[in-house]
Short mmCIF file of C-alpha atoms and ligand atoms in Angstrom, two decimals:
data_model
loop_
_atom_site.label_atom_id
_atom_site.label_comp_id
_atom_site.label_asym_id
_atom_site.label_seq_id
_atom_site.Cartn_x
_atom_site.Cartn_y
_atom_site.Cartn_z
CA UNK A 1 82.00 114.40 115.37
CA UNK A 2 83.27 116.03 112.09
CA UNK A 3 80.46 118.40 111.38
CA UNK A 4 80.66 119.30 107.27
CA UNK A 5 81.29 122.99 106.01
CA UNK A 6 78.51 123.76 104.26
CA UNK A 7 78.28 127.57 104.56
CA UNK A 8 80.09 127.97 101.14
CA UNK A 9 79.17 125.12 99.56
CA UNK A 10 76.42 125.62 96.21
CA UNK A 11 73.11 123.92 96.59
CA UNK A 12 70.32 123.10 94.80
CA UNK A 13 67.49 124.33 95.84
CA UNK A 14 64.03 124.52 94.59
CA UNK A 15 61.66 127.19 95.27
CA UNK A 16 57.94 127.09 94.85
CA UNK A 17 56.12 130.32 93.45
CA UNK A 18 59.40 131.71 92.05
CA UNK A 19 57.17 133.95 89.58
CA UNK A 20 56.92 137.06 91.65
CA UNK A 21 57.29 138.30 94.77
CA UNK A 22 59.22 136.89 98.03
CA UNK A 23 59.72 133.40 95.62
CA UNK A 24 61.24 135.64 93.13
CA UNK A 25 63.56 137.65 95.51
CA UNK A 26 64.60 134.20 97.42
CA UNK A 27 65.67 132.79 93.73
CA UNK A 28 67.41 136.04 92.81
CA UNK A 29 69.42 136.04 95.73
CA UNK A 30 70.67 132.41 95.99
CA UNK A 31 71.77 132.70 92.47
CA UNK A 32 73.70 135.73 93.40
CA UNK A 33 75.00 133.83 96.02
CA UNK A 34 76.28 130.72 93.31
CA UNK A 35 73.50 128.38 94.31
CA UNK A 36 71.15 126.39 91.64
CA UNK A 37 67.73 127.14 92.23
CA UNK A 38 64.70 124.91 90.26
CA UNK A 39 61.99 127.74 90.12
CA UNK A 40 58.71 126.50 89.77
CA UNK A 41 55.58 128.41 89.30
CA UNK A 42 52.07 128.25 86.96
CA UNK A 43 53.52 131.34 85.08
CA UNK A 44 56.44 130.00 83.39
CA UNK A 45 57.05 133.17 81.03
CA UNK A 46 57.65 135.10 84.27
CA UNK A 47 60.04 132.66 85.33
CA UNK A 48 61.79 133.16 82.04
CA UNK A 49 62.17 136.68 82.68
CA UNK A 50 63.23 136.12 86.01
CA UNK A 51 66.41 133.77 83.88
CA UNK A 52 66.93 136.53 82.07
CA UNK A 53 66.90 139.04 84.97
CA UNK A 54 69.56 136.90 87.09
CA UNK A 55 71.58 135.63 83.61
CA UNK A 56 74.87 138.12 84.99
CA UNK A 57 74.77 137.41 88.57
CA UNK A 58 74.32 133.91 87.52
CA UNK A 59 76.94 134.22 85.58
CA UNK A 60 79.53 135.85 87.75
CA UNK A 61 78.68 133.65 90.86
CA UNK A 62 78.46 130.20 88.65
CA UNK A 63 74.76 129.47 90.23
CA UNK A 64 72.00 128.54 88.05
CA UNK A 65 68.37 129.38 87.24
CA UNK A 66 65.89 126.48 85.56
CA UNK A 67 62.35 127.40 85.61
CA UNK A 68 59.64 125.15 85.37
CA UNK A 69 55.96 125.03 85.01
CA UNK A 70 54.32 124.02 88.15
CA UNK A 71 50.74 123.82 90.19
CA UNK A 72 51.28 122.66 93.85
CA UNK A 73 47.89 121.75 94.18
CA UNK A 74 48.55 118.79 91.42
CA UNK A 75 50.80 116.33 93.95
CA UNK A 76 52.42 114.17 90.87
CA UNK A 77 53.41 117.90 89.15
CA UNK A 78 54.87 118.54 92.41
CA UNK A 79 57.06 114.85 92.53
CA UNK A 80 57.96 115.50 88.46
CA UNK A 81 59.41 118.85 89.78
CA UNK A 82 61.38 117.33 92.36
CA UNK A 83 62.59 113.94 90.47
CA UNK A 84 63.76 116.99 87.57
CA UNK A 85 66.01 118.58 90.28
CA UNK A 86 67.77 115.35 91.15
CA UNK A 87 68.14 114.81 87.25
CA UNK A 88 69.87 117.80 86.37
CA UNK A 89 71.97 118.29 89.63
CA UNK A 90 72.05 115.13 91.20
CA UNK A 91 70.94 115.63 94.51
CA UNK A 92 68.50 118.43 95.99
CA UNK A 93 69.45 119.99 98.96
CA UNK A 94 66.53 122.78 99.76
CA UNK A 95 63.14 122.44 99.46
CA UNK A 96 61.73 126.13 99.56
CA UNK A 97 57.86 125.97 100.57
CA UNK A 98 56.80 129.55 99.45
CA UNK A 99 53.70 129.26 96.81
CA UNK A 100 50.53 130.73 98.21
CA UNK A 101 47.31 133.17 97.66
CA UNK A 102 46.04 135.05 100.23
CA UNK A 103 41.85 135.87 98.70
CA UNK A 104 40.94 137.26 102.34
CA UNK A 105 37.09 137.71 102.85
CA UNK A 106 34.82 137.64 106.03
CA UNK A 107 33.19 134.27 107.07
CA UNK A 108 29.63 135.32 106.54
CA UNK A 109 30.94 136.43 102.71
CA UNK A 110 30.79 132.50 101.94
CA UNK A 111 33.56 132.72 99.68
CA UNK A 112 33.99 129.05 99.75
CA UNK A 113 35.67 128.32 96.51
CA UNK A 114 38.39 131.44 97.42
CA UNK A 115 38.90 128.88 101.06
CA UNK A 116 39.14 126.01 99.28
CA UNK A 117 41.87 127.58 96.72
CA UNK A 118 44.28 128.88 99.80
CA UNK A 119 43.65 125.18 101.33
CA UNK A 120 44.86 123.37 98.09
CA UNK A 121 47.63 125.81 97.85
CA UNK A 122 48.62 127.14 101.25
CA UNK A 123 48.00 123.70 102.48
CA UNK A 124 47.93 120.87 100.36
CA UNK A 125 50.69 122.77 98.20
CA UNK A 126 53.21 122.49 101.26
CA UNK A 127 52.31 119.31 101.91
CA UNK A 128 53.12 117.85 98.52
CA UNK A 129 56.36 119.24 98.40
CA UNK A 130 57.25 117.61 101.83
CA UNK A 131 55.74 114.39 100.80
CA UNK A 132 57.95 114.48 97.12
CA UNK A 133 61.53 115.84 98.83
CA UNK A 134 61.13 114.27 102.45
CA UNK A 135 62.50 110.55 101.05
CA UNK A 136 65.08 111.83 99.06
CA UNK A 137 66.71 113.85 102.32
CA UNK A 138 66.50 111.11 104.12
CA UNK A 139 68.26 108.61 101.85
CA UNK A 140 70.59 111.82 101.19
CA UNK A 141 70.94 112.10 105.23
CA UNK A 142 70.58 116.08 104.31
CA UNK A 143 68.26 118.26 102.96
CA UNK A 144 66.61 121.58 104.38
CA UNK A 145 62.99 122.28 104.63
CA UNK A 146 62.31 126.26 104.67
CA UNK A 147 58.27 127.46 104.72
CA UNK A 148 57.35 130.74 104.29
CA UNK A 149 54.41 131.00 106.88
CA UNK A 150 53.13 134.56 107.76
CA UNK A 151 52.40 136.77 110.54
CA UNK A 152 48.92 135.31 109.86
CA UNK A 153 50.76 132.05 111.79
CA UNK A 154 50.88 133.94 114.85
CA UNK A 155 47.57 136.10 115.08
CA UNK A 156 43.86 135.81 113.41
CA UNK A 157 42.30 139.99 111.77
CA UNK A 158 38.82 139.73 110.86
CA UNK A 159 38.83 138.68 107.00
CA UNK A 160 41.91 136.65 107.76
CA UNK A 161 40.25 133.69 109.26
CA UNK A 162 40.64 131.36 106.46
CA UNK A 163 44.11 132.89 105.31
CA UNK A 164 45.35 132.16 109.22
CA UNK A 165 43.81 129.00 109.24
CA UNK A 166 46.19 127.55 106.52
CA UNK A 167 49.05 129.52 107.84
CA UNK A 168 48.72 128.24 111.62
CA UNK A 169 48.63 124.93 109.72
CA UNK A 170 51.94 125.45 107.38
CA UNK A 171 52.97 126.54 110.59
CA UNK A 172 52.43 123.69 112.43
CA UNK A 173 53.09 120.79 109.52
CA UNK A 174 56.62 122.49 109.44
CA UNK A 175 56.75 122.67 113.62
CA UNK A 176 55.76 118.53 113.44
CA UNK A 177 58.08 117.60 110.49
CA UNK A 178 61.34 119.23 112.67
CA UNK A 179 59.97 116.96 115.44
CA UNK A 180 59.99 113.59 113.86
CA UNK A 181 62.54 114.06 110.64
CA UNK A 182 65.87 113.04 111.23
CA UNK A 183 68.18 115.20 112.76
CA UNK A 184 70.23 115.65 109.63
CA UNK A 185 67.39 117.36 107.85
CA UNK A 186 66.98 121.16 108.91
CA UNK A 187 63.59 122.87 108.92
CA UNK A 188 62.87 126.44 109.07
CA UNK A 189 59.98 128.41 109.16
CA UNK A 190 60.39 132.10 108.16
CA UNK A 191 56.87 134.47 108.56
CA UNK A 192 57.08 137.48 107.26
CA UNK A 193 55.21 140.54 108.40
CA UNK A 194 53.73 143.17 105.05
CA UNK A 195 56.11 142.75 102.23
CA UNK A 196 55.34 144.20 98.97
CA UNK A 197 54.28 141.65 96.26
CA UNK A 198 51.09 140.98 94.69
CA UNK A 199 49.56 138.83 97.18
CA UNK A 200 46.86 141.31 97.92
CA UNK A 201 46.17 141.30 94.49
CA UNK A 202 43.63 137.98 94.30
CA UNK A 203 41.00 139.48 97.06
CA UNK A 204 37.49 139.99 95.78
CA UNK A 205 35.39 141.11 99.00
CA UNK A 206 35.55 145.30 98.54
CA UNK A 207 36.12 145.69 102.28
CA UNK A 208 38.78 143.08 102.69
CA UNK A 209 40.83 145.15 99.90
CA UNK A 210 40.46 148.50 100.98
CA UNK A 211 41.39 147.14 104.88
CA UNK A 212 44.10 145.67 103.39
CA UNK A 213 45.24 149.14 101.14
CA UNK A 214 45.90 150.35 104.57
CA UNK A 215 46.86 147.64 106.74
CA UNK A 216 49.69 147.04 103.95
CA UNK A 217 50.36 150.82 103.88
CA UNK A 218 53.98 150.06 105.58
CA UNK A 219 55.70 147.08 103.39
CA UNK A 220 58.71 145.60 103.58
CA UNK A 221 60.52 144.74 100.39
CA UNK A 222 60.72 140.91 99.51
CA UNK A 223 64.85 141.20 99.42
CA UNK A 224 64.48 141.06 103.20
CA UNK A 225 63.01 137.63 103.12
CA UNK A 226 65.02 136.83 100.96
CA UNK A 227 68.17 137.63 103.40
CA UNK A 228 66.22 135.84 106.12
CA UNK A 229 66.25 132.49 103.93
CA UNK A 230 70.08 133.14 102.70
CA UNK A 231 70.56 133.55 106.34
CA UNK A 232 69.06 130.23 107.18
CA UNK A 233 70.72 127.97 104.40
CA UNK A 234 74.10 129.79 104.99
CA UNK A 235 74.39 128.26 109.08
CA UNK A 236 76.92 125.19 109.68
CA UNK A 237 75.28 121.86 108.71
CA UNK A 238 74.74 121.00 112.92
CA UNK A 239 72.51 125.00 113.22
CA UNK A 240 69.21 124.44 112.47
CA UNK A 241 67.67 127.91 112.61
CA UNK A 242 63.93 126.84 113.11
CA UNK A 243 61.80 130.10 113.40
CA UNK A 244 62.48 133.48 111.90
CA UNK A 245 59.16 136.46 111.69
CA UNK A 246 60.05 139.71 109.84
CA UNK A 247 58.16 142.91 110.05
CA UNK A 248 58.35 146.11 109.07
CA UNK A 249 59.91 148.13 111.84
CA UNK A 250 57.07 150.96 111.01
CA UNK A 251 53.73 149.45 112.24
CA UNK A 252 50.66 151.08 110.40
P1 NDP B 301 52.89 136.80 95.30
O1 NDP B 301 51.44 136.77 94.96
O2 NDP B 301 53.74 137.85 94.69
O3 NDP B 301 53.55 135.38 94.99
C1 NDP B 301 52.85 134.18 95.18
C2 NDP B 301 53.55 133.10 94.39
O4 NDP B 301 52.85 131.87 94.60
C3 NDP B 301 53.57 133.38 92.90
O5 NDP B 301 54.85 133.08 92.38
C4 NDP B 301 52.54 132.42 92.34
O6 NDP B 301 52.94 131.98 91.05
C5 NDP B 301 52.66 131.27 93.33
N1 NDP B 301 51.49 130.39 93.31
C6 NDP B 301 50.21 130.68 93.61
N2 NDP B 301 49.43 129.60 93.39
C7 NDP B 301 50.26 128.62 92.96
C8 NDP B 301 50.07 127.27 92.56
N3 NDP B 301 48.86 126.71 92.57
N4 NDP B 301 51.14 126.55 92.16
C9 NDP B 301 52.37 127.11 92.13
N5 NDP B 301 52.62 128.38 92.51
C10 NDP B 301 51.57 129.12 92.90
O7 NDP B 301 52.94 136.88 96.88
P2 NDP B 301 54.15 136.78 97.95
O8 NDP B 301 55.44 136.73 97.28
O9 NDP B 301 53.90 137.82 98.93
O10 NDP B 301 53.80 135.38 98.61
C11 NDP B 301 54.75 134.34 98.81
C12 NDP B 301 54.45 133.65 100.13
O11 NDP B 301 54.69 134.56 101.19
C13 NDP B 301 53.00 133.16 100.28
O12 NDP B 301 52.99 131.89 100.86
C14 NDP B 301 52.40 134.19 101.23
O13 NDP B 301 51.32 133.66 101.97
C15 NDP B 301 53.60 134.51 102.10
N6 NDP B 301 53.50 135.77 102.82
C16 NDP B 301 53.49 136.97 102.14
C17 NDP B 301 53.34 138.17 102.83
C18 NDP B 301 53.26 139.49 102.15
O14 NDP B 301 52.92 140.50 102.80
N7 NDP B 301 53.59 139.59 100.86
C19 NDP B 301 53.24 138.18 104.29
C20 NDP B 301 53.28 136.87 104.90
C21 NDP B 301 53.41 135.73 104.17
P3 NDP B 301 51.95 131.67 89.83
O15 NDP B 301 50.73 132.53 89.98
O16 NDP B 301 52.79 132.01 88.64
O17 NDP B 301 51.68 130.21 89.93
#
């Protein structure tokens, strides 16, 4: 079986929640690397600056940035932002799941509108991605599907319950689409450990935020996502590297 080179080769790839962040570090770095990333986010004057940011590298490698307005938790913003890929480049060949908010509370804090915001995004937001690219990598026969979990995939902290919920779930939507896609469509999950962004940023609950002040005392910058991704999309077209977690090596 000829098996196609495709560790040089640009792609396009689109990246959810591109506006700050691990999102933002992921897009930085494939366009370094001469790749032609859609960047979608609700803050589009932060993707802009992001352009502008990555203009030279874009530049010298010959990737691309195009940023575009988008809210995962609207399903036919999430197919527009897909069908726009294929227009511009043709073909997509990445689909990077990586938009999500992390409002962590206690149960008993009833925070029920904060739960149902990391559903529609942690959840539903993945979902609708799959749902809009999944058809066109199978017609394609190739496409890669990369999620950015968490740590909160693999373990439950008080205040995280909700937060873990939806991860365990991106978790597991990604784990059940690698089982039944077709084997020329790669899926990787990557869960990072603390990484400095502004995820904490959207808690409320007092205690929640000062817990997490110290549980995120020991952060990881987003670049090393970022080379866990690159790492991913840069195998052979037949290595599908399906699970990646990165911590910090210090543990608070
Ligand atoms: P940031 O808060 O810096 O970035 C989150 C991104 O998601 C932003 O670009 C934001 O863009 C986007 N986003 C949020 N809501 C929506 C929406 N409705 N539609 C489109 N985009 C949206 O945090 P991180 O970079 O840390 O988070 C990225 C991912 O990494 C998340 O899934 C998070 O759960 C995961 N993660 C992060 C860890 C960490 O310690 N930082 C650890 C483990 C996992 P905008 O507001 O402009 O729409």
């Amino acid at each position: 079986m000829q098996i196609e080179d495709t560790t040089t080769t640009p792609k396009t790839v689109l990246v959810t929640g591109a506006s700050s962040g691990i999102g933002a570090a992921v897009a930085a770095r494939l366009i370094g690397e001469g790749h032609h990333v859609i960047a979608g986010a609700r803050r589009l004057d932060r993707l802009h600056a992001l352009a502008e940011h990555t203009a030279a590298a874009a530049a010298e490698s010959g990737g691309s940035l195009h940023p575009v307005r988008l809210d995962v938790t609207d399903r036919a913003q999430v197919e527009e932002f897909v069908a726009l890929a294929r227009e511009r480049t043709g073909r997509i060949d990445v689909l990077v799941g990586n938009a999500g908010v992390m409002p962590l509370s206690r149960l008993d804090s009833l925070l029920v509108d904060e739960w149902d915001r990391m559903i529609d995004v942690n959840i539903r937001g993945l979902l609708h991605g799959i749902a809009a690219a999944l058809p066109h990598f199978t017609a394609q026969g190739a496409g890669h599907f990369v999620t950015i979990a968490s740590i909160g995939a693999h373990q439950v902290v008080p205040t995280s319950a909700v937060y873990s919920g939806t991860k365990y779930a991106a978790w597991a939507i990604t784990e059940g689409l690698r089982q039944e896609c077709d084997p020329t469509i790669r899926v990787t999950t990557i869960s990072p450990g603390v990484v400095t962004s502004e995820l904490a940023d959207s808690i409320t609950e007092s205690g929640a935020a000062e817990a997490m002040r110290t549980y995120r005392a020991h952060a990881i910058p987003p670049t090393a996502i970022a080379a866990a991704v690159s790492y991913a999309l840069a195998q052979p077209s037949d290595v599908d590297v399906n699970e990646i977690i990165v911590r910090p090596a210090r543990r608070g």
